[in-house]
CSV table of C-alpha atoms and ligand atoms in Angstrom, one decimal:
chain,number,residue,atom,x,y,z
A,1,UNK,CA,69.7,115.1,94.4
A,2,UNK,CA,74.0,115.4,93.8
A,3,UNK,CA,75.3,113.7,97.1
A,4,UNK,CA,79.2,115.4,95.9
A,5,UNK,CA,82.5,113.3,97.0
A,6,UNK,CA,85.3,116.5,97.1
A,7,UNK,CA,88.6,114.6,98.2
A,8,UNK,CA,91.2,116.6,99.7
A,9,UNK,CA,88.8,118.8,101.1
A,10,UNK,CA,90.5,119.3,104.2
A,11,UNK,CA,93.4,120.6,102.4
A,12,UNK,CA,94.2,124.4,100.9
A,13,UNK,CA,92.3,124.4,97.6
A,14,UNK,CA,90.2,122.1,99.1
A,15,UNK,CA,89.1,123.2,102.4
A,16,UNK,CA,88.0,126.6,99.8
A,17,UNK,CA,86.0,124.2,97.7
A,18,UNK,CA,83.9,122.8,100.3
A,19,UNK,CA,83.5,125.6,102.4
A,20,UNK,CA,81.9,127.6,99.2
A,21,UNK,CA,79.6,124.3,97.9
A,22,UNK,CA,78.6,123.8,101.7
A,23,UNK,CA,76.9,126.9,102.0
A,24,UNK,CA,75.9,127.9,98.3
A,25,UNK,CA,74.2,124.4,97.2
A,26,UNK,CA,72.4,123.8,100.6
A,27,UNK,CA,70.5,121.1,98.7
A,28,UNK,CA,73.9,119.1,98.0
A,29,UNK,CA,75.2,116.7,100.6
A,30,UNK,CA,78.9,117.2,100.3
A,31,UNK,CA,81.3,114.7,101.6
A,32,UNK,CA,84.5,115.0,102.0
A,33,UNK,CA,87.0,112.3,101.7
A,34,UNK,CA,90.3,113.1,103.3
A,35,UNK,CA,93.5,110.7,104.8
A,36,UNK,CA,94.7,114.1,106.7
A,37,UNK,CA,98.1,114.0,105.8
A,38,UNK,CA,100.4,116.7,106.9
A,39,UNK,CA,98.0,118.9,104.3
A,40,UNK,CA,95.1,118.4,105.5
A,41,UNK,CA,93.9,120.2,108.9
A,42,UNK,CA,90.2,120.1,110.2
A,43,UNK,CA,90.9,123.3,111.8
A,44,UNK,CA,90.4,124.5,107.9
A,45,UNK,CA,87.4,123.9,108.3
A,46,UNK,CA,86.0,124.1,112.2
A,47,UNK,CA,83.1,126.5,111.3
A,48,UNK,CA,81.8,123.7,108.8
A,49,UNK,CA,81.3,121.5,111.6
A,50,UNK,CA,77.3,122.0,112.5
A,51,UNK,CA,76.2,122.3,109.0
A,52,UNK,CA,73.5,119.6,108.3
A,53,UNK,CA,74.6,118.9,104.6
A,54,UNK,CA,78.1,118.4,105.3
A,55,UNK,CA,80.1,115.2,106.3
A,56,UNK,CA,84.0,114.2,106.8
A,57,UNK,CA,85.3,110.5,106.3
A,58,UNK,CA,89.0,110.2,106.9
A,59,UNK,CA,90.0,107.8,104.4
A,60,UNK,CA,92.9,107.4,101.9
A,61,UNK,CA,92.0,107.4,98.6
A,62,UNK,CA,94.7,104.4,97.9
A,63,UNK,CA,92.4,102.3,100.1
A,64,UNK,CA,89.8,100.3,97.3
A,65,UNK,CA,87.7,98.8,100.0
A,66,UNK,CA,87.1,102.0,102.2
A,67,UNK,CA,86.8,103.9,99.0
A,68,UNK,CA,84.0,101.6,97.9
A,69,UNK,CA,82.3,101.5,101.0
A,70,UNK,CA,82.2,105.6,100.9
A,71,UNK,CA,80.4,105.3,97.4
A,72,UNK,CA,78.0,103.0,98.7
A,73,UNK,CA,77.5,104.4,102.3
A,74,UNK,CA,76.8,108.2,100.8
A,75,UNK,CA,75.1,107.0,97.6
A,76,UNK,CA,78.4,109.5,95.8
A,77,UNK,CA,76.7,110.8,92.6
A,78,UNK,CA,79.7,113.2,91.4
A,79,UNK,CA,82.6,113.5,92.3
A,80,UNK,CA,85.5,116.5,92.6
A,81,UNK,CA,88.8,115.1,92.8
A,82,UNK,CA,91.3,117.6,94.9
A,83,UNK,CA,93.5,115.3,97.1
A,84,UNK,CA,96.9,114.6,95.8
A,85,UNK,CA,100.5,115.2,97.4
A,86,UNK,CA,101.2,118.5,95.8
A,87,UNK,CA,104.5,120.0,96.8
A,88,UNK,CA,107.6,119.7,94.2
A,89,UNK,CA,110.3,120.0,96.4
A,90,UNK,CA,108.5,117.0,98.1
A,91,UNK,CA,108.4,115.2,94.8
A,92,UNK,CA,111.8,115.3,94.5
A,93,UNK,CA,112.9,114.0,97.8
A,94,UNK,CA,110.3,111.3,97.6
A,95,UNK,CA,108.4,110.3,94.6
A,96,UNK,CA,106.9,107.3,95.6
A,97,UNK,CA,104.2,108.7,97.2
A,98,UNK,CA,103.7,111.0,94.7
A,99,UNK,CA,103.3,108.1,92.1
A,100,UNK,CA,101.2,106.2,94.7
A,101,UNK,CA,98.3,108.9,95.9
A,102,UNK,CA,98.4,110.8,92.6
A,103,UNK,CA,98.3,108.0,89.8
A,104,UNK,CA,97.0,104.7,92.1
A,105,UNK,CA,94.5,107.1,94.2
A,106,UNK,CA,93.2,108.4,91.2
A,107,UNK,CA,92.7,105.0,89.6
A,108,UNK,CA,91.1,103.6,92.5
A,109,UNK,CA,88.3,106.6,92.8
A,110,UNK,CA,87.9,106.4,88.9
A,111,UNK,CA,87.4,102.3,89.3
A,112,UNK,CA,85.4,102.8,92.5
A,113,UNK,CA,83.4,105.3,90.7
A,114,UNK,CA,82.9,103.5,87.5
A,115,UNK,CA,81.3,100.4,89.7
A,116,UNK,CA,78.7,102.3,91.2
A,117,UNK,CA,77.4,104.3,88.4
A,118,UNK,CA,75.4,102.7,86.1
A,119,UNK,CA,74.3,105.8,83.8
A,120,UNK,CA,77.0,108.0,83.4
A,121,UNK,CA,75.5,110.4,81.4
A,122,UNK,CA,74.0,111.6,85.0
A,123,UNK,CA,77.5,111.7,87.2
A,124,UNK,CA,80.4,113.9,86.7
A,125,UNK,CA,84.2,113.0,87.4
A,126,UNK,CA,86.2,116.1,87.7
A,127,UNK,CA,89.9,116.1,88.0
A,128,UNK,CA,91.2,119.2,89.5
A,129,UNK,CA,95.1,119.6,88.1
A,130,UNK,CA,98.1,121.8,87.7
A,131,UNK,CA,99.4,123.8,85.0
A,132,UNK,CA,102.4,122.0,85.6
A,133,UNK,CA,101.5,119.1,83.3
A,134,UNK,CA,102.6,121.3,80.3
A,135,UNK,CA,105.9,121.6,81.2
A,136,UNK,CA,108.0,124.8,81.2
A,137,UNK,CA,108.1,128.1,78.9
A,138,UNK,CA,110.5,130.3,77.6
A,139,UNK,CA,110.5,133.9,78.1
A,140,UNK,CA,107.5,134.1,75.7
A,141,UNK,CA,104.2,132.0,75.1
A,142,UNK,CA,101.2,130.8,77.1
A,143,UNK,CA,100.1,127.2,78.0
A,144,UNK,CA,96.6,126.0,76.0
A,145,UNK,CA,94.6,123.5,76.5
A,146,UNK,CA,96.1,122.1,73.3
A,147,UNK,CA,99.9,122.4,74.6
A,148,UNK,CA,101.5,119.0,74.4
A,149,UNK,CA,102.1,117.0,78.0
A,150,UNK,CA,105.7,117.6,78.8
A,151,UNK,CA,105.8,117.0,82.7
A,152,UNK,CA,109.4,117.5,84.0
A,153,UNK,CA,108.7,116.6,88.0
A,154,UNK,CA,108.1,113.8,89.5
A,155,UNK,CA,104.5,115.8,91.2
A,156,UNK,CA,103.9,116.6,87.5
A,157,UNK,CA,104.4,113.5,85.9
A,158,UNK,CA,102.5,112.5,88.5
A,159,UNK,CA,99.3,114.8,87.6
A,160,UNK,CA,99.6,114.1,83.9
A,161,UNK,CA,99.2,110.6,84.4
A,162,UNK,CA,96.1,110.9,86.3
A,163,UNK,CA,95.0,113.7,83.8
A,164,UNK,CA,95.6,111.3,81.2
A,165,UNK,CA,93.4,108.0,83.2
A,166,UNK,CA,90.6,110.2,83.8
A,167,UNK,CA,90.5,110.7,80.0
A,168,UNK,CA,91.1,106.8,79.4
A,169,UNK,CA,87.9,106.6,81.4
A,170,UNK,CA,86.4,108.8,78.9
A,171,UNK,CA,87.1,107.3,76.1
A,172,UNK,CA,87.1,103.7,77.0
A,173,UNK,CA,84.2,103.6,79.5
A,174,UNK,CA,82.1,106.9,78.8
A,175,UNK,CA,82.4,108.1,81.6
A,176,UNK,CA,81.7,112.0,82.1
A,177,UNK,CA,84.6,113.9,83.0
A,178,UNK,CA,86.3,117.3,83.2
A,179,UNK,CA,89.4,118.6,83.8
A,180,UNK,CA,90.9,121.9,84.9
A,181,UNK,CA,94.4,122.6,84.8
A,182,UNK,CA,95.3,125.8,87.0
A,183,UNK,CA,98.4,128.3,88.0
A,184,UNK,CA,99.6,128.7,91.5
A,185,UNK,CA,97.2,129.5,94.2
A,186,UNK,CA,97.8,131.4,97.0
A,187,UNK,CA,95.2,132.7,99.7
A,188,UNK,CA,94.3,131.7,103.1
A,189,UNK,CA,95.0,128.3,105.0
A,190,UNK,CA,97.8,127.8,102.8
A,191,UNK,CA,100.5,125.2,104.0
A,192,UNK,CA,103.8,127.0,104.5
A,193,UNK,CA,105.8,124.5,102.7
A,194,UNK,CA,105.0,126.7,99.6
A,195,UNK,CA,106.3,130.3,98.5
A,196,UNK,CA,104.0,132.8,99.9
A,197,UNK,CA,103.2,131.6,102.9
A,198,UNK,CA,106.8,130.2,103.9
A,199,UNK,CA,108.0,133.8,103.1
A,200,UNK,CA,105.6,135.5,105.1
A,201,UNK,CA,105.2,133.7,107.9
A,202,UNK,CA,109.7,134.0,107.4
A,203,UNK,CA,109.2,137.7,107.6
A,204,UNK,CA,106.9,137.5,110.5
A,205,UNK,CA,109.7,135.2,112.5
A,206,UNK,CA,112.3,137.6,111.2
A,207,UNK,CA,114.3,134.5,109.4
A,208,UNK,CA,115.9,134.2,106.3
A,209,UNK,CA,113.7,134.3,103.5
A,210,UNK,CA,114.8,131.7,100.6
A,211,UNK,CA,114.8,132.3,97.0
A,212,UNK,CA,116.0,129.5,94.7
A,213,UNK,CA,118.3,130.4,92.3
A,214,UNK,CA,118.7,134.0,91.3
A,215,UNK,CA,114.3,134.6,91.4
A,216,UNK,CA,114.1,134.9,88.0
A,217,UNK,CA,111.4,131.8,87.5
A,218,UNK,CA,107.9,133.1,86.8
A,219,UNK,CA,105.0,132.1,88.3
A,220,UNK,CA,101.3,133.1,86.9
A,221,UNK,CA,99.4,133.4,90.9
A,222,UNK,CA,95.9,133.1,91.0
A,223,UNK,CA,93.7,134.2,94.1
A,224,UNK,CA,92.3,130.7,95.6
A,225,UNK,CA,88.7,132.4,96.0
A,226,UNK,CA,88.9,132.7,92.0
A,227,UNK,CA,89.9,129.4,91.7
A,228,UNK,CA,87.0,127.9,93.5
A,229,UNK,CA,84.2,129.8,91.2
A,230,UNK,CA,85.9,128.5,88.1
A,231,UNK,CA,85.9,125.3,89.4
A,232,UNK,CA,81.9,125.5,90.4
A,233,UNK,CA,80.7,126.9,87.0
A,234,UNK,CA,83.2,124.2,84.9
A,235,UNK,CA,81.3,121.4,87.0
A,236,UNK,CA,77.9,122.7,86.4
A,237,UNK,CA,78.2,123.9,83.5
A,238,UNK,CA,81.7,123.0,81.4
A,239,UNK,CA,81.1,120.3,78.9
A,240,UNK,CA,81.8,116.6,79.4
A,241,UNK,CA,85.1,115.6,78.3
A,242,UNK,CA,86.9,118.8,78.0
A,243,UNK,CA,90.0,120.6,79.7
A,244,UNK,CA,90.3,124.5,80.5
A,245,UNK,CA,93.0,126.4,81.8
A,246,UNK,CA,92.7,128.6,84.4
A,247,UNK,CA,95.1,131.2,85.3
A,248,UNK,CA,95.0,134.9,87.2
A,249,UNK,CA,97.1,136.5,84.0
A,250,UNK,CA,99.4,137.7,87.2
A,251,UNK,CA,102.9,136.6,86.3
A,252,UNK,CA,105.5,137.5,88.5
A,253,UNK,CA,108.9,137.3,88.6
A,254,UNK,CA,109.7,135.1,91.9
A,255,UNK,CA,111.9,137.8,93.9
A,256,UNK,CA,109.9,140.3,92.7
A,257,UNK,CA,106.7,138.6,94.3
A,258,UNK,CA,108.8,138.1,97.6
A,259,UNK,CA,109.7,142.0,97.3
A,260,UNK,CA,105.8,142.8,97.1
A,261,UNK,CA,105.5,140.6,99.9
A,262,UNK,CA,108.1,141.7,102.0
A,263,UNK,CA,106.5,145.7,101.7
A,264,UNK,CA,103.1,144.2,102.4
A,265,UNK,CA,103.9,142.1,105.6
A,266,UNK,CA,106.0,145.2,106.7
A,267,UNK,CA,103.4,147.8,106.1
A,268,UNK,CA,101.2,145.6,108.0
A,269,UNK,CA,103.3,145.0,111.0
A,270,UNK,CA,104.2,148.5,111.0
A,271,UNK,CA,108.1,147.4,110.6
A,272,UNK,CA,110.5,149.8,108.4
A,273,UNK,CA,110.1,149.7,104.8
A,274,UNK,CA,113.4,147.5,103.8
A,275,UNK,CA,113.3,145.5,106.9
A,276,UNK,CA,112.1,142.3,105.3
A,277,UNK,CA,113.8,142.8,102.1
A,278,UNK,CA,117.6,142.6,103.8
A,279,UNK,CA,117.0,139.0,105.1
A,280,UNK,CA,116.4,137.8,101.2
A,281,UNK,CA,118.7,135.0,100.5
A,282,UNK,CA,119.2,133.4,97.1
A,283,UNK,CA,119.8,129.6,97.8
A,284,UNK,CA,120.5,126.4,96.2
A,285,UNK,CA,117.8,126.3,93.0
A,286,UNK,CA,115.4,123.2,92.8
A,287,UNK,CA,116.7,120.6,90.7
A,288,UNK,CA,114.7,120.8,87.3
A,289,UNK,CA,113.4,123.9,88.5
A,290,UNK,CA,110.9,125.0,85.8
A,291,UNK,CA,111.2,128.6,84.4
A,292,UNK,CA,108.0,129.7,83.7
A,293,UNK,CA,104.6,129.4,83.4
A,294,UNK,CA,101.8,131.2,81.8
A,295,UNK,CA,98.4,130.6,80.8
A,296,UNK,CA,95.8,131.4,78.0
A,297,UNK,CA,92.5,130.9,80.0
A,298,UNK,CA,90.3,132.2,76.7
A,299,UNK,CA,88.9,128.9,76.5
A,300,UNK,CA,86.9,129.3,79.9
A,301,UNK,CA,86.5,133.0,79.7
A,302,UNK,CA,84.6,132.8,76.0
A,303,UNK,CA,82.5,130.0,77.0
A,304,UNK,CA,81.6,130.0,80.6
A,305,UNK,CA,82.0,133.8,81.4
A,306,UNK,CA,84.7,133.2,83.9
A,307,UNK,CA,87.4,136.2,85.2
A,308,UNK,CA,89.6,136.3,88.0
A,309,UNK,CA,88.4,138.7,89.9
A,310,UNK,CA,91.3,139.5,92.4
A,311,UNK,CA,94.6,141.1,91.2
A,312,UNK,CA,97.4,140.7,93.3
A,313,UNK,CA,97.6,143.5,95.2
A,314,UNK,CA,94.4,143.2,96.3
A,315,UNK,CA,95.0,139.5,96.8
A,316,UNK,CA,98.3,139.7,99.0
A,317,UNK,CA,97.1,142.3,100.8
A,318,UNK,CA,94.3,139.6,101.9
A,319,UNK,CA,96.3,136.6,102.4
A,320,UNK,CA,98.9,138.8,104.6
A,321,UNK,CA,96.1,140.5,106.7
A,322,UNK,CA,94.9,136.5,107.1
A,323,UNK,CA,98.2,134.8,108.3
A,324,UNK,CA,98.9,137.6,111.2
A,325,UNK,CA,95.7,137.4,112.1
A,326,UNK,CA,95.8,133.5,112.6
A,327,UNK,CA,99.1,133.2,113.8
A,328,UNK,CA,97.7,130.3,116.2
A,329,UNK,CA,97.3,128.4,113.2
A,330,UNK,CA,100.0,129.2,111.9
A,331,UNK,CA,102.5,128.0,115.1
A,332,UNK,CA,100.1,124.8,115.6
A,333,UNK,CA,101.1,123.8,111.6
A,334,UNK,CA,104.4,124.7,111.5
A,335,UNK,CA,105.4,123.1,115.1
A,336,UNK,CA,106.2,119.2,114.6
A,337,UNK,CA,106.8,117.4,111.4
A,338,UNK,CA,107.0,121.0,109.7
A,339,UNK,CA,110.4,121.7,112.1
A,340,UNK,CA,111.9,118.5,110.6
A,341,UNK,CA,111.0,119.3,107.0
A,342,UNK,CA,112.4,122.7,107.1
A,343,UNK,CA,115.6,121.6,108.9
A,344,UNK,CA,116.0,119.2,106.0
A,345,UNK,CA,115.0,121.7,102.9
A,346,UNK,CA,116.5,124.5,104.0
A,347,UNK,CA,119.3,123.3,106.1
B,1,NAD,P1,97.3,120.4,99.7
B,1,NAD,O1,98.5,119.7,99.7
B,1,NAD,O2,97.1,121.7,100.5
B,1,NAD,O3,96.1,119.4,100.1
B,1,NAD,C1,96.0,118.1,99.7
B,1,NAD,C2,94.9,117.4,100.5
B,1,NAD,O4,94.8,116.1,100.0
B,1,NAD,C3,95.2,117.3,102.0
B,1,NAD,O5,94.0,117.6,102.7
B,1,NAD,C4,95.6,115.9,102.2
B,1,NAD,O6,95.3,115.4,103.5
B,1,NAD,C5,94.8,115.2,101.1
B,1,NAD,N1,95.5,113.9,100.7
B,1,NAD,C6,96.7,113.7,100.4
B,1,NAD,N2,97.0,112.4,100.1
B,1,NAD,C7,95.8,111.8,100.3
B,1,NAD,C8,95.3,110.4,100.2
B,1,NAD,N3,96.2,109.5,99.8
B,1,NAD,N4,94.0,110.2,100.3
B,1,NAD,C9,93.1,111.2,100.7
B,1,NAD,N5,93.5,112.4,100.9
B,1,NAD,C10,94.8,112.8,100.7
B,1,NAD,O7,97.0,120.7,98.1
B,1,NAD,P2,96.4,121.9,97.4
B,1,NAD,O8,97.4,122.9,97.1
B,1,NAD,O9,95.1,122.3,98.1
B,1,NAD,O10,96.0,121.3,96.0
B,1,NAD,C11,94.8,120.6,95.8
B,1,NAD,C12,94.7,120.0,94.4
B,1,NAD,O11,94.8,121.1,93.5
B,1,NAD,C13,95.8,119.1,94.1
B,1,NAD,O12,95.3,118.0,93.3
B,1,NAD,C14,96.8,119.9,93.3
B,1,NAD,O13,97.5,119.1,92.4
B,1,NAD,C15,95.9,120.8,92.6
B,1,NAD,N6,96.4,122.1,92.2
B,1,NAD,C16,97.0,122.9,93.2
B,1,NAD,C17,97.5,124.2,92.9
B,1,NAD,C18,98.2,125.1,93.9
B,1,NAD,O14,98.7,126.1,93.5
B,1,NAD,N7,98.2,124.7,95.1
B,1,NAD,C19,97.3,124.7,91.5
B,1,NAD,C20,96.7,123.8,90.6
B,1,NAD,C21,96.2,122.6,91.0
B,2,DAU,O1,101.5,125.8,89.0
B,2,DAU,C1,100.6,125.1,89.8
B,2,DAU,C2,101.4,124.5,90.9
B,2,DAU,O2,101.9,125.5,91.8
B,2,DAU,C3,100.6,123.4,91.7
B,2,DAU,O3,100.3,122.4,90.9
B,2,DAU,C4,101.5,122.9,92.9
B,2,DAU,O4,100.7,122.0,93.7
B,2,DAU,C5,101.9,124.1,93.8
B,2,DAU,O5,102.8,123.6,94.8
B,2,DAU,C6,102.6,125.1,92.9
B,2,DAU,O6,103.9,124.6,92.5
B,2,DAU,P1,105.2,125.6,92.5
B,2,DAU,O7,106.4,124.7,92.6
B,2,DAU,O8,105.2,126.6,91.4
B,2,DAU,O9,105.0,126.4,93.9
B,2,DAU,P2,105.9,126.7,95.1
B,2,DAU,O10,105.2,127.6,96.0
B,2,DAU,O11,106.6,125.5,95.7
B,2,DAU,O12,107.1,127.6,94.4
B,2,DAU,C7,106.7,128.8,93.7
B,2,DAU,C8,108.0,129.3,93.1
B,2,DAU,O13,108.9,129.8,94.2
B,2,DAU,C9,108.8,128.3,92.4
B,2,DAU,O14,109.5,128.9,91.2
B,2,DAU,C10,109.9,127.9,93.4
B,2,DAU,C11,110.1,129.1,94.2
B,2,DAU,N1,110.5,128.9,95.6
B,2,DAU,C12,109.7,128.1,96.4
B,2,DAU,C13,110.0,127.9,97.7
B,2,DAU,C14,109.1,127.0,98.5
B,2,DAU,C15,111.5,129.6,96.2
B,2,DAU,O15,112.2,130.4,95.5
B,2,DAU,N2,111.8,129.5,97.5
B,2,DAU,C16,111.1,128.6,98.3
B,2,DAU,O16,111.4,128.5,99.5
């Protein structure tokens, strides 16, 4: 019996997570453990609510005693480890909380986790983290498993330290663990703080659309559903103690994503070809802005069969036809604290 703690569920990657162990393990109780910050939105996950092996706490992850008393309430047997602050730009503005739910959060599940099981050889920790933690390449090269830490944001330095407590636990305590270290996501009920929604739901309001610098940084994208079924066969069947990369092999330069997007959204709204494209805008470029990343994922493709199965055509195409079609969504998560943000980032 696997009662499964997913934090951050109600979040992007997340909400994908538990939607997809919620209705393929029906014999799991999943529970997911979520402070609903400005990421995390139950409406990501309304048509969850009447399933009978499926529970929500709202709790914060930097909060020992409530964190305890989830492990001991829910009898947690494994846990997958999603909820973090994950926006740079947010990083750089304010790192505190970056340092304080992604480093002390992750100690305190890892601690609260380490009390209650007694034989770890039958619970798994699994940290889900970036790509970011390897730093930043040059025009050629690929990240590995075995690429040196060189974290060069605060949200980075940030998920290498918890990367490297969850090994500490490893290798001081035994406990099981496993880590995954994955590309950019894009898909459905993604927050517009981050590229590919901000720009389309920009192109839908018919604003500027901001690129930083002159788009030349290079992203690898990964479609989210991929992302979730790498993440379900590493935790069943990856083996204790390791990391794997995971990545869609879809590098794109960052204005020419935003040109494929701009043709998509246009084609879809039926506007001219061109419309979107004249509103582009190169702006101010993040400080420390990373140039590129790119990913061998051979490690999880020879050993657990694992391929992305969306390219990003396909993939865009998807994620557009999603955010027109939930534009009430959209309004209710950009209304609020989003106006503030926005009037702050991008002036
Ligand atoms: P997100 O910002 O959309 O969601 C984060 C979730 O964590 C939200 O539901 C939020 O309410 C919750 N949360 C934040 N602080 C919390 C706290 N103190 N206690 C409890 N819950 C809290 O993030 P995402 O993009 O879905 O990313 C999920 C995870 O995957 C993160 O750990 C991130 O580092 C990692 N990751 C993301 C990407 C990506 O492209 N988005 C790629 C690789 C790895
Ligand atoms: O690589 C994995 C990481 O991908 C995750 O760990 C992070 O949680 C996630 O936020 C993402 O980080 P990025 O910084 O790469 O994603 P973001 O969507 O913020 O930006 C993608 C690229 O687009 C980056 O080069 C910055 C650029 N950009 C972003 C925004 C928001 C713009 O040019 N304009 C923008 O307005």
């Amino acid at each position: 019996m696997k009662n499964i703690l997913i934090t951050g569920g109600a979040g992007f990657i997340g909400s994908h997570v538990v939607r997809h162990f919620v209705h393929k393990y029906p014999d799991y109780k999943i529970v997911n453990l979520d402070a609903l910050t400005y990421a995390g939105n139950l409406e990501n996950l309304t048509d969850l609510e009447s399933a009978n092996n499926y529970t929500l706490v709202k709790v914060d992850i930097n909060d020992e005693a409530a964190v305890n008393a989830v492990f001991d309430k829910y009898d947690i047997t494994d846990v997958i480890h999603l909820a973090a602050e994950s926006h740079v730009d947010r990083s750089i503005t304010d790192p505190l909380i970056f340092l304080r739910t992604n480093i002390l959060g992750t100690a305190n599940l890892l601690n609260a986790a380490k009390g209650k099981w007694s034989d770890f050889d039958k619970h798994i920790f699994y940290h889900v983290s970036t790509d970011e933690v390897y730093g930043s390449l040059g025009d050629t090269g690929l990240f590995e498993e075995t690429t040196p830490y060189d974290p060069r944001s605060p949200y980075s330095a940030s998920k290498a330290s918890s990367d490297h407590l969850v090994r500490a636990y490893h290798h001081t305590y035994g406990m099981q663990i496993k880590i995954t270290n994955c590309s950019n996501n894009y898909g459905p009920y993604q927050f517009p703080e981050k590229l590919i929604p901000l720009i389309i739901n920009n192109i839908v309001l018919e604003k500027k659309l901001p690129v930083y610098g002159d788009g030349s940084n290079v992203r690898d994208w990964l479609y989210v559903q991929d992302h979730v079924e790498a993440i379900d066969l590493v935790f069943h069947k990856g083996t204790n103690g390791e990391t794997y990369n995971i990545g869609g092999n879809n590098e794109k330069q960052n204005l020419e994503l935003v040109h494929l997007l701009c043709d998509t959204v246009d084609a879809q709204l039926g506007r001219p070809t061109g419309d979107a494209k004249s509103r582009i805008e190169f702006v101010t470029d993040r400080p420390g802005h990373d140039k590129r990343y790119a990913i061998d994922a051979s490690k999880i493709k020879a050993e657990l069969g694992w391929e992305p199965l969306t390219d990003v055509a396909t993939g865009l195409g998807k994620t557009v036809e999603w955010y027109l079609a939930n534009g009430e969504w959209l309004n209710r998560v950009t209304s609020g604290d989003y106006k503030k943000y926005y009037e702050v980032h991008y002036g």
